[in-house]
mmCIF file of C-alpha atoms in Angstrom:
data_model
loop_
_atom_site.group_PDB
_atom_site.id
_atom_site.type_symbol
_atom_site.label_atom_id
_atom_site.label_comp_id
_atom_site.label_asym_id
_atom_site.label_seq_id
_atom_site.Cartn_x
_atom_site.Cartn_y
_atom_site.Cartn_z
ATOM 1 C CA MET A 136 37.339 35.559 16.229
ATOM 2 C CA ALA A 137 37.708 39.069 14.841
ATOM 3 C CA THR A 138 34.685 41.404 14.803
ATOM 4 C CA ILE A 139 33.776 44.330 12.581
ATOM 5 C CA LYS A 140 34.941 46.656 15.384
ATOM 6 C CA ASP A 141 38.361 44.962 15.356
ATOM 7 C CA VAL A 142 38.599 45.550 11.600
ATOM 8 C CA ALA A 143 37.624 49.214 12.000
ATOM 9 C CA ARG A 144 40.263 49.675 14.715
ATOM 10 C CA GLU A 145 42.964 47.946 12.658
ATOM 11 C CA ALA A 146 42.130 49.963 9.535
ATOM 12 C CA GLY A 147 41.761 53.237 11.422
ATOM 13 C CA VAL A 148 38.260 53.883 10.058
ATOM 14 C CA SER A 149 34.726 53.885 11.415
ATOM 15 C CA VAL A 150 32.505 50.805 11.688
ATOM 16 C CA ALA A 151 30.177 52.468 9.152
ATOM 17 C CA THR A 152 33.045 52.642 6.639
ATOM 18 C CA VAL A 153 33.832 48.955 7.131
ATOM 19 C CA SER A 154 30.146 48.158 6.616
ATOM 20 C CA ARG A 155 30.078 50.141 3.370
ATOM 21 C CA VAL A 156 33.121 48.257 2.085
ATOM 22 C CA ILE A 157 31.688 44.853 3.044
ATOM 23 C CA ASN A 158 28.384 45.613 1.339
ATOM 24 C CA LYS A 159 30.115 47.103 -1.729
ATOM 25 C CA SER A 160 28.452 50.454 -1.319
ATOM 26 C CA PRO A 161 29.200 52.993 -4.093
ATOM 27 C CA LYS A 162 29.911 55.467 -1.291
ATOM 28 C CA ALA A 163 33.026 53.512 -0.249
ATOM 29 C CA SER A 164 36.206 55.178 -1.603
ATOM 30 C CA GLN A 165 39.014 53.143 -3.125
ATOM 31 C CA SER A 166 41.339 54.095 -0.276
ATOM 32 C CA SER A 167 38.778 52.816 2.248
ATOM 33 C CA ILE A 168 38.382 49.589 0.299
ATOM 34 C CA ASP A 169 42.138 49.075 0.290
ATOM 35 C CA VAL A 170 42.748 49.650 4.004
ATOM 36 C CA VAL A 171 39.671 47.707 5.114
ATOM 37 C CA SER A 172 40.466 44.763 2.825
ATOM 38 C CA LYS A 173 44.026 44.673 4.169
ATOM 39 C CA ALA A 174 42.767 44.725 7.769
ATOM 40 C CA MET A 175 40.217 41.965 7.098
ATOM 41 C CA LYS A 176 42.893 39.774 5.586
ATOM 42 C CA LYS A 177 45.323 40.385 8.448
ATOM 43 C CA LEU A 178 42.710 39.584 11.114
ATOM 44 C CA GLY A 179 41.141 36.691 9.206
ATOM 45 C CA TYR A 180 37.763 38.403 9.323
ATOM 46 C CA ARG A 181 34.888 36.897 7.310
ATOM 47 C CA PRO A 182 31.748 38.998 6.833
ATOM 48 C CA ASN A 183 28.591 37.545 8.313
ATOM 49 C CA ALA A 184 26.310 36.546 5.424
ATOM 50 C CA ALA A 185 23.131 37.056 7.430
ATOM 51 C CA ALA A 186 24.209 40.529 8.479
ATOM 52 C CA ARG A 187 25.046 41.451 4.901
ATOM 53 C CA ALA A 188 21.629 40.225 3.820
ATOM 54 C CA LEU A 189 19.924 42.525 6.321
ATOM 55 C CA VAL A 190 21.649 45.492 4.700
ATOM 56 C CA SER A 191 21.323 44.500 1.047
ATOM 57 C CA GLN A 192 17.993 42.630 1.377
ATOM 58 C CA SER A 193 19.573 39.862 -0.703
ATOM 59 C CA THR A 194 21.839 36.888 -0.151
ATOM 60 C CA ASN A 195 22.642 36.425 -3.857
ATOM 61 C CA THR A 196 20.999 33.044 -3.408
ATOM 62 C CA VAL A 197 18.516 31.142 -5.541
ATOM 63 C CA GLY A 198 16.256 28.846 -3.532
ATOM 64 C CA VAL A 199 15.243 25.496 -5.009
ATOM 65 C CA LEU A 200 12.513 23.149 -3.814
ATOM 66 C CA VAL A 201 12.616 19.569 -5.102
ATOM 67 C CA SER A 202 10.908 16.389 -4.003
ATOM 68 C CA ASP A 203 14.115 14.496 -3.176
ATOM 69 C CA VAL A 204 17.539 15.696 -4.278
ATOM 70 C CA SER A 205 18.877 12.121 -4.186
ATOM 71 C CA ASP A 206 16.599 11.239 -7.128
ATOM 72 C CA PRO A 207 18.648 11.532 -10.360
ATOM 73 C CA PHE A 208 15.764 13.400 -12.017
ATOM 74 C CA PHE A 209 15.959 16.150 -9.400
ATOM 75 C CA GLY A 210 19.744 15.991 -9.393
ATOM 76 C CA THR A 211 19.663 16.936 -13.075
ATOM 77 C CA MET A 212 17.211 19.725 -12.302
ATOM 78 C CA VAL A 213 19.359 21.133 -9.496
ATOM 79 C CA LYS A 214 22.544 20.981 -11.574
ATOM 80 C CA ALA A 215 20.876 22.928 -14.398
ATOM 81 C CA ILE A 216 19.643 25.613 -11.984
ATOM 82 C CA ASP A 217 23.060 25.808 -10.345
ATOM 83 C CA LYS A 218 24.675 26.458 -13.729
ATOM 84 C CA ILE A 219 22.400 29.422 -14.394
ATOM 85 C CA ALA A 220 22.936 30.676 -10.837
ATOM 86 C CA HIS A 221 26.718 30.360 -11.211
ATOM 87 C CA ASP A 222 26.618 32.246 -14.516
ATOM 88 C CA ASN A 223 24.862 35.064 -12.659
ATOM 89 C CA ASN A 224 27.233 35.003 -9.650
ATOM 90 C CA LYS A 225 24.587 33.435 -7.419
ATOM 91 C CA HIS A 226 24.525 30.405 -5.148
ATOM 92 C CA ILE A 227 21.718 27.919 -4.586
ATOM 93 C CA LEU A 228 20.003 26.701 -1.422
ATOM 94 C CA ILE A 229 18.052 23.443 -1.710
ATOM 95 C CA GLY A 230 15.029 22.182 0.210
ATOM 96 C CA ASN A 231 13.411 18.729 -0.016
ATOM 97 C CA GLY A 232 9.615 18.520 0.001
ATOM 98 C CA TYR A 233 9.104 14.767 -0.572
ATOM 99 C CA HIS A 234 5.696 15.506 -2.161
ATOM 100 C CA ASN A 235 4.431 16.092 1.383
ATOM 101 C CA ILE A 236 2.419 19.209 2.178
ATOM 102 C CA ASP A 237 4.082 19.931 5.535
ATOM 103 C CA ASP A 238 7.609 19.305 4.246
ATOM 104 C CA GLU A 239 7.015 21.482 1.184
ATOM 105 C CA ARG A 240 5.603 24.316 3.265
ATOM 106 C CA ARG A 241 8.466 24.087 5.766
ATOM 107 C CA ALA A 242 11.081 24.112 3.005
ATOM 108 C CA ILE A 243 9.572 27.123 1.223
ATOM 109 C CA GLU A 244 9.328 29.055 4.488
ATOM 110 C CA LEU A 245 13.008 28.308 5.164
ATOM 111 C CA LEU A 246 14.031 29.468 1.688
ATOM 112 C CA ILE A 247 12.048 32.689 2.039
ATOM 113 C CA ASN A 248 13.364 33.341 5.556
ATOM 114 C CA SER A 249 16.866 32.780 4.217
ATOM 115 C CA ARG A 250 16.223 35.792 1.922
ATOM 116 C CA CYS A 251 16.582 33.929 -1.353
ATOM 117 C CA GLU A 252 15.980 36.539 -4.025
ATOM 118 C CA ALA A 253 14.631 33.979 -6.505
ATOM 119 C CA LEU A 254 12.850 30.670 -5.989
ATOM 120 C CA VAL A 255 12.343 27.690 -8.305
ATOM 121 C CA ILE A 256 9.614 25.571 -6.758
ATOM 122 C CA HIS A 257 8.759 21.956 -7.621
ATOM 123 C CA SER A 258 5.680 21.455 -5.479
ATOM 124 C CA LYS A 259 3.083 18.730 -5.884
ATOM 125 C CA ALA A 260 1.419 18.667 -2.466
ATOM 126 C CA LEU A 261 0.668 22.329 -1.723
ATOM 127 C CA PRO A 262 -2.627 23.687 -3.090
ATOM 128 C CA ASP A 263 -2.631 26.367 -5.779
ATOM 129 C CA SER A 264 -3.902 28.934 -3.260
ATOM 130 C CA GLU A 265 -0.809 28.657 -1.043
ATOM 131 C CA LEU A 266 1.610 28.871 -3.945
ATOM 132 C CA ILE A 267 -0.239 31.944 -5.213
ATOM 133 C CA GLU A 268 0.221 33.606 -1.803
ATOM 134 C CA TYR A 269 3.937 32.749 -1.789
ATOM 135 C CA ALA A 270 4.240 34.214 -5.290
ATOM 136 C CA LYS A 271 2.718 37.472 -4.039
ATOM 137 C CA GLU A 272 5.401 37.592 -1.348
ATOM 138 C CA VAL A 273 8.384 36.666 -3.567
ATOM 139 C CA LYS A 274 8.407 38.329 -6.977
ATOM 140 C CA GLY A 275 11.146 35.979 -8.189
ATOM 141 C CA LEU A 276 9.158 32.784 -7.561
ATOM 142 C CA VAL A 277 8.727 30.356 -10.470
ATOM 143 C CA VAL A 278 6.840 27.050 -10.386
ATOM 144 C CA ILE A 279 8.298 24.158 -12.396
ATOM 145 C CA ASN A 280 6.496 21.021 -13.643
ATOM 146 C CA ARG A 281 3.089 22.435 -12.770
ATOM 147 C CA HIS A 282 0.569 24.797 -14.315
ATOM 148 C CA ILE A 283 -1.397 27.209 -12.137
ATOM 149 C CA PRO A 284 -3.739 29.423 -14.211
ATOM 150 C CA GLU A 285 -3.398 32.417 -11.874
ATOM 151 C CA LEU A 286 0.405 32.186 -12.158
ATOM 152 C CA GLU A 287 0.704 30.940 -15.720
ATOM 153 C CA GLU A 288 3.345 33.494 -16.682
ATOM 154 C CA ARG A 289 5.501 32.082 -13.855
ATOM 155 C CA CYS A 290 4.986 28.385 -14.624
ATOM 156 C CA ILE A 291 7.260 26.016 -16.557
ATOM 157 C CA SER A 292 5.488 22.748 -17.328
ATOM 158 C CA LEU A 293 5.515 19.637 -19.507
ATOM 159 C CA ASP A 294 2.657 18.197 -21.559
ATOM 160 C CA ASN A 295 2.463 14.871 -19.682
ATOM 161 C CA PHE A 296 -0.740 13.885 -21.474
ATOM 162 C CA ARG A 297 0.992 14.243 -24.828
ATOM 163 C CA GLY A 298 3.993 12.210 -23.658
ATOM 164 C CA ALA A 299 1.889 9.223 -22.577
ATOM 165 C CA TYR A 300 -0.181 9.493 -25.747
ATOM 166 C CA LEU A 301 2.995 9.383 -27.857
ATOM 167 C CA ALA A 302 4.284 6.336 -25.980
ATOM 168 C CA THR A 303 1.028 4.414 -26.311
ATOM 169 C CA GLU A 304 0.524 5.362 -29.956
ATOM 170 C CA PHE A 305 4.070 4.230 -30.764
ATOM 171 C CA LEU A 306 3.225 0.785 -29.426
ATOM 172 C CA ILE A 307 -0.039 0.752 -31.366
ATOM 173 C CA ASN A 308 1.765 1.719 -34.560
ATOM 174 C CA ASN A 309 4.048 -1.259 -33.981
ATOM 175 C CA GLY A 310 1.065 -3.609 -34.011
ATOM 176 C CA HIS A 311 0.327 -3.799 -30.276
ATOM 177 C CA ARG A 312 -3.269 -3.648 -29.049
ATOM 178 C CA LYS A 313 -3.070 -5.466 -25.716
ATOM 179 C CA ILE A 314 -1.158 -2.708 -23.931
ATOM 180 C CA ALA A 315 -0.912 -2.590 -20.149
ATOM 181 C CA CYS A 316 -0.181 0.584 -18.188
ATOM 182 C CA ILE A 317 2.044 0.713 -15.112
ATOM 183 C CA ALA A 318 1.039 3.951 -13.402
ATOM 184 C CA SER A 319 2.208 5.936 -10.375
ATOM 185 C CA ASP A 320 0.101 5.741 -7.228
ATOM 186 C CA HIS A 321 1.135 9.277 -6.210
ATOM 187 C CA GLN A 322 -1.820 11.639 -6.185
ATOM 188 C CA ILE A 323 -0.253 14.256 -8.461
ATOM 189 C CA ASP A 324 -1.204 15.786 -11.795
ATOM 190 C CA ASP A 325 1.634 14.044 -13.661
ATOM 191 C CA ALA A 326 0.296 10.604 -12.740
ATOM 192 C CA CYS A 327 -3.289 11.419 -13.725
ATOM 193 C CA GLU A 328 -2.301 13.116 -16.994
ATOM 194 C CA ARG A 329 -0.164 10.173 -18.112
ATOM 195 C CA VAL A 330 -2.955 7.665 -17.499
ATOM 196 C CA GLU A 331 -5.325 9.983 -19.367
ATOM 197 C CA GLY A 332 -2.889 10.147 -22.298
ATOM 198 C CA TYR A 333 -2.665 6.346 -22.388
ATOM 199 C CA LEU A 334 -6.448 5.963 -22.375
ATOM 200 C CA ALA A 335 -6.918 8.657 -25.013
ATOM 201 C CA ALA A 336 -4.506 6.937 -27.394
ATOM 202 C CA LEU A 337 -6.347 3.637 -26.976
ATOM 203 C CA LYS A 338 -9.676 5.334 -27.619
ATOM 204 C CA ALA A 339 -8.352 7.170 -30.691
ATOM 205 C CA HIS A 340 -7.461 3.777 -32.199
ATOM 206 C CA ASP A 341 -10.708 2.054 -31.156
ATOM 207 C CA ILE A 342 -9.018 -0.179 -28.590
ATOM 208 C CA GLU A 343 -11.084 -1.199 -25.560
ATOM 209 C CA LEU A 344 -9.333 -2.763 -22.585
ATOM 210 C CA SER A 345 -10.556 -3.525 -19.083
ATOM 211 C CA LYS A 346 -9.362 -1.630 -16.013
ATOM 212 C CA SER A 347 -7.279 -4.672 -15.102
ATOM 213 C CA TYR A 348 -4.765 -3.530 -17.713
ATOM 214 C CA ILE A 349 -3.801 -0.610 -15.445
ATOM 215 C CA GLU A 350 -1.680 -1.374 -12.394
ATOM 216 C CA TYR A 351 -0.467 1.237 -9.885
ATOM 217 C CA GLY A 352 2.693 1.352 -7.794
ATOM 218 C CA THR A 353 5.267 3.664 -6.273
ATOM 219 C CA PRO A 354 7.195 5.491 -9.042
ATOM 220 C CA SER A 355 10.395 3.485 -8.494
ATOM 221 C CA SER A 356 11.989 0.279 -9.707
ATOM 222 C CA ASP A 357 10.455 -1.527 -6.722
ATOM 223 C CA GLY A 358 7.054 -0.144 -7.672
ATOM 224 C CA GLY A 359 7.571 -1.300 -11.237
ATOM 225 C CA GLU A 360 8.456 -4.785 -10.029
ATOM 226 C CA ALA A 361 5.346 -4.956 -7.848
ATOM 227 C CA ALA A 362 3.095 -3.661 -10.608
ATOM 228 C CA MET A 363 4.443 -6.121 -13.191
ATOM 229 C CA THR A 364 4.105 -8.969 -10.689
ATOM 230 C CA ASN A 365 0.444 -8.059 -10.237
ATOM 231 C CA LEU A 366 -0.158 -7.835 -13.981
ATOM 232 C CA LEU A 367 1.340 -11.294 -14.477
ATOM 233 C CA ALA A 368 -0.675 -12.666 -11.556
ATOM 234 C CA LYS A 369 -3.883 -11.502 -13.243
ATOM 235 C CA SER A 370 -2.898 -13.505 -16.366
ATOM 236 C CA ILE A 371 -4.020 -10.723 -18.695
ATOM 237 C CA ASP A 372 -3.198 -11.066 -22.370
ATOM 238 C CA MET A 373 -0.631 -8.332 -23.038
ATOM 239 C CA SER A 374 2.087 -7.792 -25.614
ATOM 240 C CA ALA A 375 3.309 -4.396 -24.385
ATOM 241 C CA VAL A 376 3.568 -2.129 -21.354
ATOM 242 C CA VAL A 377 3.733 1.643 -21.081
ATOM 243 C CA ALA A 378 5.271 2.726 -17.757
ATOM 244 C CA TYR A 379 4.982 5.932 -15.719
ATOM 245 C CA ASN A 380 8.757 6.426 -15.713
ATOM 246 C CA ASP A 381 12.008 4.694 -16.624
ATOM 247 C CA TYR A 382 12.495 3.249 -13.134
ATOM 248 C CA MET A 383 9.114 1.551 -13.148
ATOM 249 C CA ALA A 384 9.893 0.289 -16.650
ATOM 250 C CA ALA A 385 13.226 -1.117 -15.446
ATOM 251 C CA GLY A 386 11.514 -2.895 -12.559
ATOM 252 C CA ALA A 387 8.925 -4.320 -14.924
ATOM 253 C CA LEU A 388 11.680 -5.537 -17.273
ATOM 254 C CA SER A 389 13.385 -7.334 -14.397
ATOM 255 C CA ILE A 390 10.239 -9.216 -13.348
ATOM 256 C CA ALA A 391 9.381 -10.103 -16.941
ATOM 257 C CA GLN A 392 12.834 -11.591 -17.495
ATOM 258 C CA GLU A 393 12.690 -13.515 -14.210
ATOM 259 C CA ASN A 394 9.499 -15.107 -15.505
ATOM 260 C CA GLY A 395 11.015 -16.087 -18.843
ATOM 261 C CA ILE A 396 9.361 -13.267 -20.763
ATOM 262 C CA GLN A 397 12.116 -11.720 -22.849
ATOM 263 C CA ALA A 398 11.864 -8.131 -24.060
ATOM 264 C CA PRO A 399 11.225 -7.066 -26.687
ATOM 265 C CA ASN A 400 10.504 -10.407 -28.428
ATOM 266 C CA LYS A 401 7.712 -11.453 -26.074
ATOM 267 C CA LEU A 402 6.946 -8.152 -24.389
ATOM 268 C CA SER A 403 7.619 -4.571 -25.485
ATOM 269 C CA ILE A 404 8.123 -1.926 -22.794
ATOM 270 C CA ILE A 405 8.350 1.845 -23.034
ATOM 271 C CA GLY A 406 9.339 4.268 -20.260
ATOM 272 C CA PHE A 407 9.139 7.982 -19.563
ATOM 273 C CA ASP A 408 11.784 10.628 -18.646
ATOM 274 C CA ASP A 409 14.827 9.377 -20.604
ATOM 275 C CA GLY A 410 16.861 9.256 -17.419
ATOM 276 C CA ILE A 411 20.336 7.778 -17.313
ATOM 277 C CA ILE A 412 18.980 4.322 -16.409
ATOM 278 C CA ALA A 413 17.237 4.098 -19.797
ATOM 279 C CA LYS A 414 20.575 3.655 -21.569
ATOM 280 C CA TYR A 415 21.903 0.929 -19.297
ATOM 281 C CA VAL A 416 19.068 -1.534 -18.742
ATOM 282 C CA TYR A 417 18.821 -4.478 -21.148
ATOM 283 C CA PRO A 418 17.383 -4.065 -23.638
ATOM 284 C CA ARG A 419 18.081 -0.341 -23.801
ATOM 285 C CA LEU A 420 14.843 1.421 -23.045
ATOM 286 C CA THR A 421 12.647 3.149 -25.592
ATOM 287 C CA THR A 422 11.218 6.094 -23.682
ATOM 288 C CA VAL A 423 9.723 9.573 -23.743
ATOM 289 C CA ARG A 424 12.217 12.355 -23.161
ATOM 290 C CA TYR A 425 11.402 14.749 -20.340
ATOM 291 C CA PRO A 426 13.568 17.843 -21.050
ATOM 292 C CA ILE A 427 14.056 18.642 -17.365
ATOM 293 C CA GLU A 428 17.487 20.227 -17.924
ATOM 294 C CA LEU A 429 16.109 22.756 -20.424
ATOM 295 C CA MET A 430 13.052 23.369 -18.251
ATOM 296 C CA ALA A 431 15.152 23.962 -15.136
ATOM 297 C CA GLN A 432 17.467 26.372 -16.950
ATOM 298 C CA LYS A 433 14.469 28.305 -18.240
ATOM 299 C CA ALA A 434 12.911 28.364 -14.767
ATOM 300 C CA ALA A 435 16.116 29.715 -13.188
ATOM 301 C CA GLU A 436 16.514 32.378 -15.860
ATOM 302 C CA LEU A 437 12.890 33.457 -15.434
ATOM 303 C CA ALA A 438 13.171 33.536 -11.634
ATOM 304 C CA LEU A 439 16.225 35.806 -11.801
ATOM 305 C CA THR A 440 14.554 38.019 -14.412
ATOM 306 C CA LEU A 441 11.486 38.419 -12.196
ATOM 307 C CA ALA A 442 13.642 39.083 -9.134
ATOM 308 C CA ARG A 443 15.375 41.927 -10.967
ATOM 309 C CA GLY A 444 12.058 43.332 -12.108
ATOM 310 C CA ASP A 445 13.047 43.059 -15.780
ATOM 311 C CA ASN A 446 10.512 42.629 -18.584
ATOM 312 C CA HIS A 447 9.551 39.094 -19.537
ATOM 313 C CA SER A 448 7.072 37.263 -21.744
ATOM 314 C CA GLU A 449 3.784 37.062 -19.849
ATOM 315 C CA GLN A 450 2.663 33.626 -20.995
ATOM 316 C CA ALA A 451 2.879 30.075 -19.751
ATOM 317 C CA ILE A 452 5.778 27.975 -21.019
ATOM 318 C CA CYS A 453 4.826 24.372 -21.741
ATOM 319 C CA PHE A 454 7.536 22.065 -23.074
ATOM 320 C CA SER A 455 6.781 19.176 -25.430
ATOM 321 C CA PRO A 456 7.974 15.606 -24.808
ATOM 322 C CA THR A 457 9.637 13.634 -27.601
ATOM 323 C CA LEU A 458 10.044 9.937 -28.291
ATOM 324 C CA VAL A 459 13.452 8.269 -27.938
ATOM 325 C CA ARG A 460 13.656 4.977 -29.833
ATOM 326 C CA ARG A 461 15.995 2.297 -28.512
ATOM 327 C CA ASP A 462 15.641 -1.479 -28.228
ATOM 328 C CA SER A 463 12.767 -2.376 -25.886
ATOM 329 C CA VAL A 464 9.940 -2.198 -28.436
ATOM 330 C CA SER A 465 9.496 -4.642 -31.306
ATOM 331 C CA GLN A 466 6.948 -4.771 -34.086
ATOM 332 C CA LEU A 467 4.259 -7.308 -33.323
ATOM 333 C CA GLN A 468 3.695 -9.728 -36.152
ATOM 334 C CA PRO A 469 0.062 -10.526 -37.028
ATOM 335 C CA ALA A 470 -1.096 -13.855 -35.646
#
């Protein structure tokens, strides 16, 4: 394999000249660029990315931390960030944190050690204090789907409380009062805020329900199935369900149908996220749209702006959820 010394010898220039050409130094003359480029091509030489980073202090890479890139939600997020990176002649490096404190910390350390000039971080397990310290170290760090007061100008978040409130109120406005909640058992802000939104909507409409109307599970279709099974086992009187996300809603739909409870005639269900699954379950799922694509694009743009040291708006950016009406909610007729 050819080395930088081999290229210098072939081109008849110094190693320093080859280095200047590789790192696109303004000091490199056009004649040097021509002869070095020709030599590199002839010898099949590829510049070492790590070595170039040591010189330029940048790898032209945007680091991204997600929970699990195989989740379609995070796939959409990554694709949106990659588009912004591509538009700015950057590449992305992805780390999975799995909502686990050690995995998140390990992934962020790897991204920083890989000299990513900008970072978009989706962290739910690390405490605010650690993320604040990382932000001090990396000026291009942006936190997505989380609000940290000390970093509010570098946070992109969603009003989860408002989204759950909208979903619950929509059911109430369609005549439902016996509304169950299928919630996530993950100990993260999103889960708590969505339950709080559900409860607030009930309270605002003078509806009192027992705690048995809330069932927790993993935020997946399996978790939705388990939660709906438990709700049915408790024999609670319910005409509607508001779910933590579309996957839990899909799982709940499946169990309801297996038990002869057809949606939306006998049971209305509403999800959250407006992921691709919402369009293809039967009935098509009424849900709350989580604008993750727009949020991710904004996060990537902000991260690159901060990394360059350019001026930006010093205020938190909180996106608003919106309702998407499809076929899984029906108007309850008075008894």
